[in-house]
Short mmCIF file of C-alpha atoms in Angstrom, two decimals:
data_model
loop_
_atom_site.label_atom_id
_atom_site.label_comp_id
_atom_site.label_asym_id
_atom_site.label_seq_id
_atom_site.Cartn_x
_atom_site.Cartn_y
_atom_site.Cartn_z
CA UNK A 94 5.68 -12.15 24.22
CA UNK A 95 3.29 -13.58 21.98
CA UNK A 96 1.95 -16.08 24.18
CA UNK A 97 1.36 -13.38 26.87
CA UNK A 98 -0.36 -10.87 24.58
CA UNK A 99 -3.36 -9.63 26.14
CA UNK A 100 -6.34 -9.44 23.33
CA UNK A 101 -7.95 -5.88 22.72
CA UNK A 102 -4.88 -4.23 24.06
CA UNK A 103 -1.76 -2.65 22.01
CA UNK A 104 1.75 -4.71 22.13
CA UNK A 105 4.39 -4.67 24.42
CA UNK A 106 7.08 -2.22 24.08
CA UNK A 107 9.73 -4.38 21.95
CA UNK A 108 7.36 -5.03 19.15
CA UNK A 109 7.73 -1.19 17.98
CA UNK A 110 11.20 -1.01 18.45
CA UNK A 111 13.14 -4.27 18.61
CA UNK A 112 16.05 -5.20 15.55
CA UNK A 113 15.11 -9.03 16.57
CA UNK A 114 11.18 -8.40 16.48
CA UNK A 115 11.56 -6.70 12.83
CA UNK A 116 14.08 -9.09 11.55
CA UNK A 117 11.21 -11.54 12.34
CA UNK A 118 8.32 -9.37 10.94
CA UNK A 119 10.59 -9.43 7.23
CA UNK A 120 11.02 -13.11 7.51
CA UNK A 121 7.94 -14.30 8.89
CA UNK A 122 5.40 -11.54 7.24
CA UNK A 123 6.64 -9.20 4.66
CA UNK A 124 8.77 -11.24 2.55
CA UNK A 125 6.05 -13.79 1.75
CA UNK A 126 3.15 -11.71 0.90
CA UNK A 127 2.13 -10.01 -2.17
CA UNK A 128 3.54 -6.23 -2.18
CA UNK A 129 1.86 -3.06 -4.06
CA UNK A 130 4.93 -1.40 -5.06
CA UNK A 131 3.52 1.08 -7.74
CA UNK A 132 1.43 1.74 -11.03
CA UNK A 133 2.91 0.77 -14.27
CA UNK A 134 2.95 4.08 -15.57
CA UNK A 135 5.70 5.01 -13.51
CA UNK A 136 8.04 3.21 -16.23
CA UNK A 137 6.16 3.50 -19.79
CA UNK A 138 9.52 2.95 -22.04
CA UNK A 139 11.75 0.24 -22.32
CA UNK A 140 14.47 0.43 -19.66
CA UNK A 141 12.18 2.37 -17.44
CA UNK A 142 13.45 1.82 -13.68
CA UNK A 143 12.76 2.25 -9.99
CA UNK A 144 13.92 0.87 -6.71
CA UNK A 145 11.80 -0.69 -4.62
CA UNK A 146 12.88 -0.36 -0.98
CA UNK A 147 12.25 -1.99 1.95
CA UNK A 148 14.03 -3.47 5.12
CA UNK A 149 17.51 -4.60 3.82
CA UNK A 150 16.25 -4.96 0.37
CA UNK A 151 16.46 -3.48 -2.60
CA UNK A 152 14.72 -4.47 -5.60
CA UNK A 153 14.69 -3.07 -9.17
CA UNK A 154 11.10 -2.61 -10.74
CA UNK A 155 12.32 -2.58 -14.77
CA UNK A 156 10.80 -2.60 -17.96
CA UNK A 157 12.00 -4.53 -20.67
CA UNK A 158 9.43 -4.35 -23.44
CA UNK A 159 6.05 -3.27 -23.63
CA UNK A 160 4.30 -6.63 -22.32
CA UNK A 161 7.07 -7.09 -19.96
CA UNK A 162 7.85 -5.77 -16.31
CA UNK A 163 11.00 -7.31 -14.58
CA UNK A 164 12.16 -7.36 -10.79
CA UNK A 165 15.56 -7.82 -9.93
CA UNK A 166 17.13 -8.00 -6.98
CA UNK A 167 19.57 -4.82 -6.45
CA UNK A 168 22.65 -7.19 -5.62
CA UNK A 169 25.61 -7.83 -8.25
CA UNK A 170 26.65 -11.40 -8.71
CA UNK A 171 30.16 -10.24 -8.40
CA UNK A 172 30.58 -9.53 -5.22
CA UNK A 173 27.52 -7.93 -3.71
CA UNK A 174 27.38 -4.15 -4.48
CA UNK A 175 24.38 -2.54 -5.55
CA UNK A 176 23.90 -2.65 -9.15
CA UNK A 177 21.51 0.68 -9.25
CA UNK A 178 22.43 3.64 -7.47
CA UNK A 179 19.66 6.18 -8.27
CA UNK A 180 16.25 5.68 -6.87
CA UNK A 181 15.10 5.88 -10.92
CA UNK A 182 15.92 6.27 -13.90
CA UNK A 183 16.53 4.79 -17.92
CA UNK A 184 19.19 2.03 -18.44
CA UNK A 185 19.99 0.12 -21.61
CA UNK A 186 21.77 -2.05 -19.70
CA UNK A 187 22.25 -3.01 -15.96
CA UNK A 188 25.97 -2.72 -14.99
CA UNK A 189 27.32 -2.69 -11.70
CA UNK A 190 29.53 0.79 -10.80
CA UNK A 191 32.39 -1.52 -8.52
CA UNK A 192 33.68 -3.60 -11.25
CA UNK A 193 31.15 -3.42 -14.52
CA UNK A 194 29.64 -6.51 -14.38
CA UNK A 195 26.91 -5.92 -16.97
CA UNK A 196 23.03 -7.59 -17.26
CA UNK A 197 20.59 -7.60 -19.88
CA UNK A 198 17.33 -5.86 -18.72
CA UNK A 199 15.87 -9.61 -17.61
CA UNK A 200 19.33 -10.17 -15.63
CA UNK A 201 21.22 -12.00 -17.39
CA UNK A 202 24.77 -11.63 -17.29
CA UNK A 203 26.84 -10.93 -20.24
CA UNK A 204 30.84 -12.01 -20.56
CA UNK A 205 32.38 -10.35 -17.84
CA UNK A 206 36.11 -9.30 -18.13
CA UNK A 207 39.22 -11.55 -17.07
CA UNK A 208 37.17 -14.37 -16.06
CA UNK A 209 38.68 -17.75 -15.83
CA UNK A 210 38.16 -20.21 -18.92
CA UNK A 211 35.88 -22.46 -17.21
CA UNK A 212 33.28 -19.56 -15.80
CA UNK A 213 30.01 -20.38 -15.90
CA UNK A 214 28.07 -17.00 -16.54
CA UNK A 215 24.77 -18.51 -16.56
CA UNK A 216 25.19 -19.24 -12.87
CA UNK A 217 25.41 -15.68 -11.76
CA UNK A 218 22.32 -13.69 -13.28
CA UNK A 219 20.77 -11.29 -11.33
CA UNK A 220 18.32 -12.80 -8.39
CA UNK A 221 14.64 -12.40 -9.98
CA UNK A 222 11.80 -11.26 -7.28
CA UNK A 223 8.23 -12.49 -7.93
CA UNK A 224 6.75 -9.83 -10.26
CA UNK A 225 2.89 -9.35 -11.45
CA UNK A 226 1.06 -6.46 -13.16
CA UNK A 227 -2.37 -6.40 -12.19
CA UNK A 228 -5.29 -3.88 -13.62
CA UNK A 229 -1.72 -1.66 -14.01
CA UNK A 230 -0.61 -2.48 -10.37
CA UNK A 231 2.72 -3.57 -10.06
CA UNK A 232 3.15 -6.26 -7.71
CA UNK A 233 6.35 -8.10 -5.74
CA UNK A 234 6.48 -10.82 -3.83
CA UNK A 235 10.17 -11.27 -2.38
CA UNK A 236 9.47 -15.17 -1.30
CA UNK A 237 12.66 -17.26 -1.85
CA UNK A 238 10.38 -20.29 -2.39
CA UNK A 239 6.55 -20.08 -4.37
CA UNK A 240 4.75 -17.07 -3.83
CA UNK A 241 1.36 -17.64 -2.62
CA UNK A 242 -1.38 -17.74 -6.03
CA UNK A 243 -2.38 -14.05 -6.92
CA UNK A 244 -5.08 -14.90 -9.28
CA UNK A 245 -7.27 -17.02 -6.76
CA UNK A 246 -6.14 -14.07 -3.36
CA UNK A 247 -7.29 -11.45 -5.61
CA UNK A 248 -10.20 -13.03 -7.63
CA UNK A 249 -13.05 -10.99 -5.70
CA UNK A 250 -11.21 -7.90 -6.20
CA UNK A 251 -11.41 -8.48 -9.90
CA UNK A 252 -15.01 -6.97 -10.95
CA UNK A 253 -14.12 -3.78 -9.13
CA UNK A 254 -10.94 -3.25 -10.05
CA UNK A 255 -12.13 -3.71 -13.99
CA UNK A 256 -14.77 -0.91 -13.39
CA UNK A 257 -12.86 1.56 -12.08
CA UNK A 258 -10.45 1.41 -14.69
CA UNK A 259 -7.22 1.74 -13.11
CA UNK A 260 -5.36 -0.44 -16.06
CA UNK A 261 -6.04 2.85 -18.23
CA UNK A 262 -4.75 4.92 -15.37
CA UNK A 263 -1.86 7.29 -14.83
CA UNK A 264 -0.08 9.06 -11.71
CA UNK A 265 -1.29 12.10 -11.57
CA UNK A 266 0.86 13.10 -8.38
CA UNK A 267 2.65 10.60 -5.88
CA UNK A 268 4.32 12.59 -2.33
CA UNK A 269 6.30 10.99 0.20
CA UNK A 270 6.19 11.10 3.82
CA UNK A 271 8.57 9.39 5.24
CA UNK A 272 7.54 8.17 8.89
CA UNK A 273 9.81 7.85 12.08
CA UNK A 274 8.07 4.89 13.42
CA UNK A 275 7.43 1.28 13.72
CA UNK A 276 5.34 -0.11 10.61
CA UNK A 277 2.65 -1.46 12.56
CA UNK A 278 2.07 2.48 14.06
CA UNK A 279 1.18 3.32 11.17
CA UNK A 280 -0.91 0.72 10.33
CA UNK A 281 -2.49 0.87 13.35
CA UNK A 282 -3.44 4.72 13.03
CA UNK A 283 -4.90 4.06 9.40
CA UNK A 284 -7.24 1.74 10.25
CA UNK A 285 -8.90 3.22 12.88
CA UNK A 286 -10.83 6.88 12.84
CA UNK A 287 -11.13 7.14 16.97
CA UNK A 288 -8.63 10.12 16.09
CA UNK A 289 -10.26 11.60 13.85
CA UNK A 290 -12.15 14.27 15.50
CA UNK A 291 -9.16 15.42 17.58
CA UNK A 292 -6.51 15.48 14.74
CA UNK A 293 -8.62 15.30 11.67
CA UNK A 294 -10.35 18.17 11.31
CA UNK A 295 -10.06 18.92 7.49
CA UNK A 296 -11.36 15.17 7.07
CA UNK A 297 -13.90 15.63 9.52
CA UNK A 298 -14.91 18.45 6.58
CA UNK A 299 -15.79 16.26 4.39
CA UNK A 300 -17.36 13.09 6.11
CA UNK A 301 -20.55 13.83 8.43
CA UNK A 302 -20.10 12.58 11.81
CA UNK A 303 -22.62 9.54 12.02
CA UNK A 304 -20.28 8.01 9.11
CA UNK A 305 -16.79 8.58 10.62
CA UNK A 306 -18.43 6.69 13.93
CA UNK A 307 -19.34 3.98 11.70
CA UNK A 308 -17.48 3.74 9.18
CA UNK A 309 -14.47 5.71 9.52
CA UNK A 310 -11.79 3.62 9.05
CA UNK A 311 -13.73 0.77 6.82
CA UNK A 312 -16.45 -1.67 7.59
CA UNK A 313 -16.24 -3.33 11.15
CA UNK A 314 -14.40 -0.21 12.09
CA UNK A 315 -16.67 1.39 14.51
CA UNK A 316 -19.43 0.58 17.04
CA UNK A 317 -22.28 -2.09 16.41
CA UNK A 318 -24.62 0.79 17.54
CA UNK A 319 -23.04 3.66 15.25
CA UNK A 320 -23.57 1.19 12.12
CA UNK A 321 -27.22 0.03 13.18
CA UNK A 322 -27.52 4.21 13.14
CA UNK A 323 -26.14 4.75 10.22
CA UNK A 324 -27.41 1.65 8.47
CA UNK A 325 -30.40 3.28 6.49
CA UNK A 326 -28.29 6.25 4.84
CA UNK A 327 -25.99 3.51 3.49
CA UNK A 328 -28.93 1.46 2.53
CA UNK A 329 -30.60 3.95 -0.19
CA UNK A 330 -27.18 4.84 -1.47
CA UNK A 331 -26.51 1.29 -1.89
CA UNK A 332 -30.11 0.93 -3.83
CA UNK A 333 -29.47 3.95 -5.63
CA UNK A 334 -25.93 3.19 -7.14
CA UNK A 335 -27.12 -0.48 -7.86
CA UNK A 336 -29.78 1.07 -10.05
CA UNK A 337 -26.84 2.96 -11.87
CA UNK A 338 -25.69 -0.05 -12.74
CA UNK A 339 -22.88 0.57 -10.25
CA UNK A 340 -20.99 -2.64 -8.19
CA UNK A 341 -21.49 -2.21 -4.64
CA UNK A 342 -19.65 -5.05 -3.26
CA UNK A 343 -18.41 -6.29 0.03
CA UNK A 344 -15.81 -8.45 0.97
CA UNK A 345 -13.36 -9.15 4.24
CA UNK A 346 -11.19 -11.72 5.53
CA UNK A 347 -10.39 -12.55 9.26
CA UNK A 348 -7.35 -12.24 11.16
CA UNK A 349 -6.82 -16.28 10.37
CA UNK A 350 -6.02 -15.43 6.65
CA UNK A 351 -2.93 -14.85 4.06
CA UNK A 352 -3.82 -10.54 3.64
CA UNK A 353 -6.27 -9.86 5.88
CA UNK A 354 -7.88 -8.22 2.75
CA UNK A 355 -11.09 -6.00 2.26
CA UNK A 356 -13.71 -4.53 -0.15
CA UNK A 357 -16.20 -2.14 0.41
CA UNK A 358 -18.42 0.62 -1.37
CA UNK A 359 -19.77 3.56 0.92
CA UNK A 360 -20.73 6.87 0.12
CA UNK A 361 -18.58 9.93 0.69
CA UNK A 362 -21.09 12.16 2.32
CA UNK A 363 -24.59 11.39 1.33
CA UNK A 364 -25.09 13.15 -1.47
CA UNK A 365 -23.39 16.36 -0.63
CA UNK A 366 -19.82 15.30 -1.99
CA UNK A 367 -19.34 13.98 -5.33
CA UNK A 368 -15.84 13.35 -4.81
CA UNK A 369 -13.14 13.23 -1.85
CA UNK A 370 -12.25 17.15 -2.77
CA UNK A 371 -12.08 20.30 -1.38
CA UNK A 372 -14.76 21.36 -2.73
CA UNK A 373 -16.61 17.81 -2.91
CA UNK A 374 -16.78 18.45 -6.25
CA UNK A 375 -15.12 15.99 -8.51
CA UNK A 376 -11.47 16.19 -8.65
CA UNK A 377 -11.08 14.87 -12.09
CA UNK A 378 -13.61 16.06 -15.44
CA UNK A 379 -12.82 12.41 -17.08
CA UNK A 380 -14.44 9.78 -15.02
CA UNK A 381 -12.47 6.47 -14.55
CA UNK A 382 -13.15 2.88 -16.13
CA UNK A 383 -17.21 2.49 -16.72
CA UNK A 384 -17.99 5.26 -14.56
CA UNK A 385 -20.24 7.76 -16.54
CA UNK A 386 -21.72 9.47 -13.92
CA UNK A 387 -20.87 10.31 -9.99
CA UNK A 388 -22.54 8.02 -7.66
CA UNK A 389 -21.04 9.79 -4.73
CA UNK A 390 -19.41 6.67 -3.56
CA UNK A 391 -15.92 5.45 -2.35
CA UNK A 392 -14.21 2.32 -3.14
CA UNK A 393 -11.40 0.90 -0.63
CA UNK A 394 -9.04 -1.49 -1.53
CA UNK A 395 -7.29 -3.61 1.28
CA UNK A 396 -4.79 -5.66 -0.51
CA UNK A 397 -3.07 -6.20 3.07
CA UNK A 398 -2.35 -4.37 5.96
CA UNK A 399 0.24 -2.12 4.09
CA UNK A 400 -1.16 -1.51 0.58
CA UNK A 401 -4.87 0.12 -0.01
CA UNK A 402 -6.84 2.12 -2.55
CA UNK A 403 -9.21 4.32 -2.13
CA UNK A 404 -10.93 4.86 -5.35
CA UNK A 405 -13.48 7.61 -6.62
CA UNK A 406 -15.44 7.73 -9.46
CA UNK A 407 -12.66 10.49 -10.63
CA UNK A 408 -9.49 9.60 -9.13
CA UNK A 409 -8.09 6.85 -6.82
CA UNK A 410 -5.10 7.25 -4.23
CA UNK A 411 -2.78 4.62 -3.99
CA UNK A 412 -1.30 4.12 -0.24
CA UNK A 413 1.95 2.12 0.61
CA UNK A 414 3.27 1.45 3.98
CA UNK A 415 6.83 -0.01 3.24
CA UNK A 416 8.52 -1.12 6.15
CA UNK A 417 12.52 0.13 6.30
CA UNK A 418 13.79 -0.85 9.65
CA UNK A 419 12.54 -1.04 13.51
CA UNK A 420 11.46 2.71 13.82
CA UNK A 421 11.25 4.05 10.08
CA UNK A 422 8.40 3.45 7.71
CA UNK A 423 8.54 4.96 3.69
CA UNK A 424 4.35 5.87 3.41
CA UNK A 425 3.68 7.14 -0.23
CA UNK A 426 1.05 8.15 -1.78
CA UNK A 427 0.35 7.86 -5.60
CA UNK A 428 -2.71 10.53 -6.97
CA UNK A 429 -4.27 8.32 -10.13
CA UNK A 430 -6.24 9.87 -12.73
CA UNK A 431 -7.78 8.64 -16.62
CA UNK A 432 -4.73 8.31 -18.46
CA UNK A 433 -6.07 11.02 -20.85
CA UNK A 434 -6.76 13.70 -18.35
CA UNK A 435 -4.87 17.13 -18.64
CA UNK A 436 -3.34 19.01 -15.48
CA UNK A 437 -4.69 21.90 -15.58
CA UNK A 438 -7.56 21.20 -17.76
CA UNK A 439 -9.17 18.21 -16.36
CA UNK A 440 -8.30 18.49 -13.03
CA UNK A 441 -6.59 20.84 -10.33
CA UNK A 442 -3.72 18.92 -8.05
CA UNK A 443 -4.36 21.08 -5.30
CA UNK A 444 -7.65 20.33 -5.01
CA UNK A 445 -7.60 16.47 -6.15
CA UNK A 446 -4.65 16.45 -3.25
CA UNK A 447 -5.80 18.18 -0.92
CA UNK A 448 -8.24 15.79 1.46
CA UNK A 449 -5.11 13.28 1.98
CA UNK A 450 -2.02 15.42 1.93
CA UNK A 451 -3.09 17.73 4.74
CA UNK A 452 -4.36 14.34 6.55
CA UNK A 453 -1.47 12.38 6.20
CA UNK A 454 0.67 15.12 7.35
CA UNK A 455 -0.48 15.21 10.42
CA UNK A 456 -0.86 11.45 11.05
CA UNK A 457 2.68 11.45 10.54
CA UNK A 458 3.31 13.69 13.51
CA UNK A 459 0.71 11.46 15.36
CA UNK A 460 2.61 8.16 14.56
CA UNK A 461 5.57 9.82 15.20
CA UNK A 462 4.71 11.26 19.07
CA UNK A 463 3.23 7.84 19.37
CA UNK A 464 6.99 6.38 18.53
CA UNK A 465 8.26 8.43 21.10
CA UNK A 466 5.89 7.79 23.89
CA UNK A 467 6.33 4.42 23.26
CA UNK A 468 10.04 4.56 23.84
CA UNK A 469 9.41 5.89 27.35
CA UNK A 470 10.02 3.48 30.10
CA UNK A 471 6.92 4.30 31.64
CA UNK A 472 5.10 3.04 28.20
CA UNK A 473 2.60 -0.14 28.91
CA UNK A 474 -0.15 -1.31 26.81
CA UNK A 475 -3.10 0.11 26.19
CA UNK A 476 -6.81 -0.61 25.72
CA UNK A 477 -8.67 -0.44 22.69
CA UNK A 478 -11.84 1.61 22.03
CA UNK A 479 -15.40 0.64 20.40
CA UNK A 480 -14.12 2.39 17.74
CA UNK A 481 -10.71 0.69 17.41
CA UNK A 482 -12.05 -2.79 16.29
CA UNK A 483 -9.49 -3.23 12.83
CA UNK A 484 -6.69 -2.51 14.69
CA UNK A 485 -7.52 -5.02 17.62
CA UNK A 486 -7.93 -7.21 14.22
CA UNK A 487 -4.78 -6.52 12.72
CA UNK A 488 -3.00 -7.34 15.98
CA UNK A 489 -4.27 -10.75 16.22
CA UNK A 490 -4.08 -11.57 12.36
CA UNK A 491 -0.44 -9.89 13.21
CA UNK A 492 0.24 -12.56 15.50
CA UNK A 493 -0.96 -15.07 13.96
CA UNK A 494 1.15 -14.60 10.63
CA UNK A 495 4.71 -14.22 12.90
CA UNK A 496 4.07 -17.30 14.86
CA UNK A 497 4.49 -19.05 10.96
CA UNK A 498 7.60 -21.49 11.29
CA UNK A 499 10.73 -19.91 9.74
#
């Protein structure tokens, strides 16, 4: 199927709902990148737990001191139950609910009952997953072997990530919305904004048309003729913000690379909205990081094709796509705000919500009817648009990563 893909079209029917093509996507794709999994603040005290979930794995996101974020693999020693049974929580200790094997917050295991004399305890810790903190973002990498170097993926990330603050960040709000699909659906709707009109029109409220034709889903998103158009506007907002003292960077990789990551600075809507709101005013009184003033501009953060950012100079939204199984995908969204902002005082949930939860509402219906066309026997692949560009990308950088020797 791979050999006889046909570029600039969508895949054949089995990649959206085939056990075997998933099974491959864990081994040969998710398992040995880097994974945004959440924002340290989610566990602030010692002992401070959530689960991680995706495909057949669980893994156990714990804090065991203030400097120090653990993750665990959710699998007893013993004999294979699941050590943590609620999605979150507090635990002085880890101990398994089948036969009390108990770990120390690192996993180590401590003397378990009736054990023969010559048991070797230090044999049977807990399985550590590849864990890094990063600005605040907690990171996994679930790699049996070397995971690849975070430092030198993420070094060009680095500048912006400092200046918007988000290691002195806190979730304000974070909604789930669970998805009855194939991953890649849904990573194939977010990156491109062909839909927008037609399903969007709340979005389309905030962003003028000339920008959602070029740059609705990102750089490289739309037409070469929609940019050229739009290239000016972006030009004195760029010269503007610079003058603040502002970053304005850019950065992509191809569809040949580890993450397929990107960087980019645009504005929201010229000058009309200071923030992605309601109300396009700013969501937030406290400004992030070095912000001390609204630029009127938008950060996004492509990690990979599952994990992005989209940053304001108020607030930033944290978006994970977490793969579960052939035709269900966990997407979650994380609201983040100054870590010394006050509900109700600083800023309204409602209204710093309310752009992205009425949006990715209704792309879950969209991913969803596109699940279930898919499944029709009459389904065949599809061209792409002008306007569809990423997600031709993502397809072939797609590929490219689950060709990758087992």
């Amino acid at each position: 199927m791979i050999a006889d893909y046909r570029d600039g079209y969508s895949l054949e029917q089995p990649f959206y709902r085939s056990p075997d093509v998933f099974e491959r996507d864990m081994e040969r794709l998710l398992t040995r990148r880097w994974l945004l999994v959440d924002h340290e603040s989610r566990i602030p005290d010692k002992g401070d737990y959530f689960l991680f979930n995706i495909g057949n794995e669980s893994i156990i996101i714990i804090r065991e001191s203030d400097d120090k974020v653990n993750a665990l693999f959710n699998v007893c020693r013993h004999r294979g139950s699941r050590v943590c049974l609620e999605q979150q929580g507090n635990k002085r200790l880890l101990t398994c609910p089948y036969h009390a094997w108990t770990y120390n917050l690192d996993g180590e295991l401590r003397p378990p009952q009736l054990m023969p004399p010559d048991f070797d305890r230090s044999r049977f810790n807990l399985h550590k997953c590849h864990v890094t903190v990063y600005h605040g973002l907690i990171f996994v990498c679930l790699s049996p072997g070397a995971p690849p170097d975070f430092a030198e993926q993420y070094a060009p990330f680095d500048e912006m990530m400092d200046f918007h603050g988000f290691g002195d960040a806190k979730i304000a709000l974070k909604r789930d919305y669970p998805n009855r699909c194939n991953w890649k659906l849904v990573v194939e709707n977010f990156l491109e904004c062909y839909h927008c009109a037609p399903s969007h029109p709340e979005y389309c409220s905030v962003h003028p048309p000339d920008q959602l034709l070029a740059l609705g889903a990102g750089p490289g998103s739309g037409p070469e003729e929609a940019m050229e158009k739009y290239q000016p506007i972006l030009d004195e907002w760029t010269e503007k913000t610079l003058a603040m003292g502002h970053p304005v960077p850019e950065f992509e990789r191809d569809e040949h690379s580890l993450d397929l990551a990107q960087l980019s600075r645009v504005p929201i809507n010229d000058r009309n909205f200071a923030s992605e709101t309601r109300d396009g005013k700013p969501g937030c009184k406290k400004l992030m990081g070095k912000f001390r003033e609204c630029d009127h501009g938008e950060t996004a953060f492509v990690f990979n094709p599952t994990n992005y950012i989209l940053a304001f100079n108020d607030f930033a939204l944290m978006v994970r796509f977490t793969p579960r199984d052939a035709i269900n995908t966990d997407v979650q969204f994380s609201w983040l705000v100054h870590k010394d902002a006050e509900e109700g005082v600083d800023y309204d949930t409602d209204n710093l919500i309310w752009v992205w939860d009425v949006t990715t509402k209704q792309d879950k219906q969209i991913t969803e009817n596109n699940n279930a066309g898919i499944m029709s026997s009459r389904y065949r692949p599809g061209p792409y648009s002008m306007h569809e560009a990423r997600v031709a990308a993502f397809i072939r950088w797609y590929l490219n990563a689950i060709r990758l020797p087992a």
